[in-house]
């Protein structure tokens, strides 16, 4: 049997059996592959790195979306940068009275995810509340004069086209697109094997926002331990919302979830000491 061998982190390989290659294409921008694995179902990889899998994407996307939206409590407009697999968009569509702009650089990712992994996007790309833009997210935020309540940076890792989505200039431009009290959430990798990316994002976001931290979730197909979502905001009250209020909002929203609960939301922000030490370590 063929093996998919992810070598995203030096010295660490993730090997997945390839039961069947469903699709493979070198798009203009990325090497895209969709294959079937006995544990994870359909798996999408870009440039040799696992992006999303049918079986565990709910964890990654529920925590990416419901944490900022239920913490904020009054979100009507969301910008997603990246997210071409449609998983974040599917979770966003569970919220009423919402307008989503999704900006992804590679149309092929969207088209192939819709065609071969339709459960991930769940029809979100056909929802009239979603405005799809094919563009470099870095350019888009530098040029737009629109504002959003939450910006979700659902990017690949900082290699290839995704690299620009971790720069200070990009974060600065995202901040200028945020409505008052808005929240930015980043895909910030697996701290145990991507410590430098965590620290760099922390320092860059910390130079722009007063409340910067991370929250955690364990995504089985992301090797190396828990992964971190970056949280950046100028309204600390959002992160301090009580469990009772979160529970009230969660019930009122009537959102079906399989991982997210208000208790998991709160607990996700409790950073273990070794990760806290990564953030304060002097280089
Ligand atoms: N869950 C994945 C992870 O944790 O790495 C991310 C999934 S999503 C498929 C990543 C998306 O980022 C891809 O669709 C890719 O095309 C998009 N992307 C990469 N660089 C981009 C850029 N500069 N602007 C907009 N989208 C970008």
Short mmCIF file of N, CA, C and O and ligand atoms in Angstrom, two decimals, residues 8 29-30 44 46 49-52 60-61 64 81-86 103-107 109-110 135-139 154-157 159-166 170 187-189 222 227, ligand 1:
data_model
loop_
_atom_site.label_atom_id
_atom_site.label_comp_id
_atom_site.label_asym_id
_atom_site.label_seq_id
_atom_site.Cartn_x
_atom_site.Cartn_y
_atom_site.Cartn_z
N UNK A 8 6.17 17.88 7.36
CA UNK A 8 5.99 19.32 7.65
C UNK A 8 6.98 19.78 8.71
O UNK A 8 7.50 20.89 8.68
N UNK A 29 -0.67 27.00 -7.83
CA UNK A 29 -0.06 27.49 -6.59
C UNK A 29 0.42 26.40 -5.65
O UNK A 29 1.37 26.57 -4.91
N UNK A 30 -0.30 25.23 -5.66
CA UNK A 30 -0.01 24.25 -4.58
C UNK A 30 -0.16 22.84 -5.14
O UNK A 30 -0.91 22.63 -6.09
N UNK A 44 -7.34 15.73 2.78
CA UNK A 44 -6.82 16.70 1.81
C UNK A 44 -5.46 17.14 2.27
O UNK A 44 -5.28 17.50 3.46
N UNK A 46 -2.06 19.75 1.13
CA UNK A 46 -1.54 20.79 0.23
C UNK A 46 -0.03 20.86 0.45
O UNK A 46 0.42 20.94 1.61
N UNK A 49 1.30 18.68 3.22
CA UNK A 49 0.88 18.85 4.62
C UNK A 49 -0.62 18.58 4.73
O UNK A 49 -1.41 19.12 3.95
N UNK A 50 -1.03 17.76 5.71
CA UNK A 50 -2.45 17.48 5.92
C UNK A 50 -3.19 18.78 6.22
O UNK A 50 -2.77 19.54 7.09
N UNK A 51 -4.25 19.04 5.50
CA UNK A 51 -5.05 20.24 5.70
C UNK A 51 -6.30 19.92 6.51
O UNK A 51 -6.63 20.61 7.45
N UNK A 52 -6.99 18.87 6.08
CA UNK A 52 -8.26 18.54 6.73
C UNK A 52 -8.62 17.10 6.41
O UNK A 52 -8.18 16.57 5.39
N UNK A 60 -11.43 20.82 14.59
CA UNK A 60 -10.67 22.00 14.16
C UNK A 60 -11.60 23.16 13.82
O UNK A 60 -11.42 24.29 14.29
N UNK A 61 -12.67 22.89 13.05
CA UNK A 61 -13.52 23.98 12.57
C UNK A 61 -14.49 24.47 13.64
O UNK A 61 -14.79 25.68 13.71
N UNK A 64 -12.47 26.74 15.81
CA UNK A 64 -12.04 27.95 15.08
C UNK A 64 -13.17 28.99 15.06
O UNK A 64 -12.93 30.19 15.15
N UNK A 81 -9.97 34.21 5.89
CA UNK A 81 -8.85 34.23 4.94
C UNK A 81 -8.36 32.79 4.84
O UNK A 81 -7.99 32.19 5.85
N UNK A 82 -8.34 32.22 3.62
CA UNK A 82 -8.03 30.80 3.46
C UNK A 82 -9.32 30.02 3.64
O UNK A 82 -10.38 30.43 3.16
N UNK A 83 -9.22 28.87 4.28
CA UNK A 83 -10.44 28.12 4.55
C UNK A 83 -11.11 27.52 3.32
O UNK A 83 -12.31 27.25 3.32
N UNK A 84 -10.29 27.29 2.27
CA UNK A 84 -10.85 26.83 1.00
C UNK A 84 -11.53 25.48 1.06
O UNK A 84 -12.28 25.11 0.16
N UNK A 85 -11.31 24.72 2.13
CA UNK A 85 -11.98 23.41 2.22
C UNK A 85 -13.44 23.58 2.63
O UNK A 85 -14.24 22.67 2.51
N UNK A 86 -13.79 24.77 3.14
CA UNK A 86 -15.19 25.06 3.45
C UNK A 86 -15.64 24.63 4.84
O UNK A 86 -16.79 24.84 5.22
N UNK A 103 -12.04 34.54 1.55
CA UNK A 103 -11.02 34.91 0.56
C UNK A 103 -9.96 33.82 0.51
O UNK A 103 -9.20 33.64 1.46
N UNK A 104 -9.95 33.05 -0.57
CA UNK A 104 -8.92 32.01 -0.73
C UNK A 104 -8.19 32.23 -2.05
O UNK A 104 -8.79 32.66 -3.03
N UNK A 105 -6.91 31.95 -2.00
CA UNK A 105 -6.05 32.25 -3.18
C UNK A 105 -6.20 31.20 -4.28
O UNK A 105 -5.85 31.47 -5.44
N UNK A 106 -6.71 30.03 -3.92
CA UNK A 106 -6.66 28.92 -4.89
C UNK A 106 -8.05 28.35 -5.13
O UNK A 106 -8.56 27.55 -4.34
N UNK A 107 -8.64 28.70 -6.26
CA UNK A 107 -10.00 28.26 -6.59
C UNK A 107 -10.09 26.73 -6.61
O UNK A 107 -11.10 26.15 -6.25
N UNK A 109 -8.84 24.54 -4.71
CA UNK A 109 -9.08 23.93 -3.39
C UNK A 109 -10.58 23.92 -3.11
O UNK A 109 -11.14 22.89 -2.71
N UNK A 110 -11.22 25.02 -3.42
CA UNK A 110 -12.67 25.12 -3.17
C UNK A 110 -13.42 24.13 -4.06
O UNK A 110 -14.23 23.33 -3.60
N UNK A 135 -8.60 35.41 -4.13
CA UNK A 135 -7.56 36.45 -4.10
C UNK A 135 -6.53 36.07 -3.04
O UNK A 135 -6.79 35.24 -2.16
N UNK A 136 -5.40 36.74 -3.09
CA UNK A 136 -4.40 36.63 -2.02
C UNK A 136 -4.96 37.39 -0.82
O UNK A 136 -5.23 38.61 -0.92
N UNK A 137 -5.11 36.72 0.29
CA UNK A 137 -5.70 37.36 1.48
C UNK A 137 -4.91 38.57 1.94
O UNK A 137 -5.47 39.52 2.47
N UNK A 138 -3.59 38.51 1.70
CA UNK A 138 -2.72 39.61 2.13
C UNK A 138 -3.06 40.88 1.35
O UNK A 138 -3.24 41.96 1.91
N UNK A 139 -3.22 40.73 0.07
CA UNK A 139 -3.59 41.86 -0.81
C UNK A 139 -5.00 42.36 -0.47
O UNK A 139 -5.26 43.56 -0.37
N UNK A 154 -7.64 31.07 8.35
CA UNK A 154 -7.58 29.61 8.24
C UNK A 154 -6.59 29.24 7.14
O UNK A 154 -6.93 28.73 6.07
N UNK A 155 -5.32 29.53 7.42
CA UNK A 155 -4.29 29.45 6.37
C UNK A 155 -3.54 28.12 6.42
O UNK A 155 -3.60 27.40 7.42
N UNK A 156 -2.83 27.86 5.38
CA UNK A 156 -1.83 26.79 5.43
C UNK A 156 -0.74 27.25 6.38
O UNK A 156 -0.82 28.34 6.94
N UNK A 157 0.28 26.40 6.57
CA UNK A 157 1.39 26.80 7.44
C UNK A 157 2.25 27.84 6.73
O UNK A 157 2.08 28.07 5.54
N UNK A 159 4.48 28.46 4.83
CA UNK A 159 5.38 28.11 3.72
C UNK A 159 4.57 28.34 2.44
O UNK A 159 3.35 28.21 2.46
N UNK A 160 5.23 28.65 1.33
CA UNK A 160 4.47 28.83 0.08
C UNK A 160 3.50 30.00 0.21
O UNK A 160 3.78 30.97 0.94
N UNK A 161 2.32 29.90 -0.43
CA UNK A 161 1.41 31.06 -0.47
C UNK A 161 0.94 31.49 0.92
O UNK A 161 0.52 32.62 1.13
N UNK A 162 1.01 30.57 1.89
CA UNK A 162 0.51 30.91 3.23
C UNK A 162 1.46 31.76 4.05
O UNK A 162 1.09 32.34 5.07
N UNK A 163 2.70 31.85 3.61
CA UNK A 163 3.72 32.55 4.40
C UNK A 163 3.32 34.00 4.72
O UNK A 163 3.49 34.49 5.82
N UNK A 164 2.76 34.69 3.75
CA UNK A 164 2.42 36.11 3.92
C UNK A 164 1.34 36.31 4.99
O UNK A 164 1.16 37.41 5.51
N UNK A 165 0.65 35.24 5.33
CA UNK A 165 -0.47 35.36 6.30
C UNK A 165 0.01 35.27 7.74
O UNK A 165 -0.78 35.09 8.67
N UNK A 166 1.33 35.36 7.94
CA UNK A 166 1.90 35.38 9.30
C UNK A 166 2.75 36.62 9.51
O UNK A 166 3.45 36.73 10.51
N UNK A 170 0.60 42.02 7.42
CA UNK A 170 -0.71 41.39 7.20
C UNK A 170 -1.59 41.54 8.45
O UNK A 170 -2.75 41.94 8.37
N UNK A 187 -4.71 30.25 12.63
CA UNK A 187 -4.29 28.86 12.70
C UNK A 187 -2.81 28.95 13.02
O UNK A 187 -2.02 29.40 12.19
N UNK A 188 -2.41 28.56 14.27
CA UNK A 188 -1.02 28.83 14.63
C UNK A 188 -0.20 27.57 14.92
O UNK A 188 0.76 27.61 15.71
N UNK A 189 -0.61 26.48 14.34
CA UNK A 189 0.24 25.29 14.36
C UNK A 189 0.28 24.54 15.68
O UNK A 189 -0.47 24.82 16.60
N UNK A 222 -3.17 16.25 13.18
CA UNK A 222 -2.06 17.23 13.23
C UNK A 222 -1.04 16.68 14.24
O UNK A 222 -1.27 16.73 15.44
N UNK A 227 -2.91 21.68 19.02
CA UNK A 227 -2.64 22.82 18.15
C UNK A 227 -3.16 24.09 18.79
O UNK A 227 -4.03 24.04 19.67
N1 LIG B 1 -6.61 23.34 8.37
C1 LIG B 1 -5.47 23.73 7.52
C2 LIG B 1 -4.26 23.94 8.37
O1 LIG B 1 -4.39 23.91 9.59
O2 LIG B 1 -3.16 24.09 7.79
C3 LIG B 1 -5.84 24.93 6.67
C4 LIG B 1 -6.88 24.55 5.71
S1 LIG B 1 -7.29 25.56 4.35
C5 LIG B 1 -7.32 24.33 3.12
C6 LIG B 1 -5.82 26.48 3.95
C7 LIG B 1 -6.14 27.40 2.79
O3 LIG B 1 -5.28 28.54 2.79
C8 LIG B 1 -5.98 26.75 1.39
O4 LIG B 1 -7.24 26.65 0.79
C9 LIG B 1 -5.05 27.72 0.64
O5 LIG B 1 -5.39 27.85 -0.72
C10 LIG B 1 -5.26 28.98 1.42
N2 LIG B 1 -4.20 30.00 1.28
C11 LIG B 1 -2.85 29.83 1.36
N3 LIG B 1 -2.23 31.02 1.18
C12 LIG B 1 -3.21 31.96 1.00
C13 LIG B 1 -3.20 33.37 0.77
N4 LIG B 1 -2.04 34.05 0.69
N5 LIG B 1 -4.39 34.00 0.65
C14 LIG B 1 -5.58 33.31 0.74
N6 LIG B 1 -5.65 31.97 0.94
C15 LIG B 1 -4.47 31.31 1.07
#
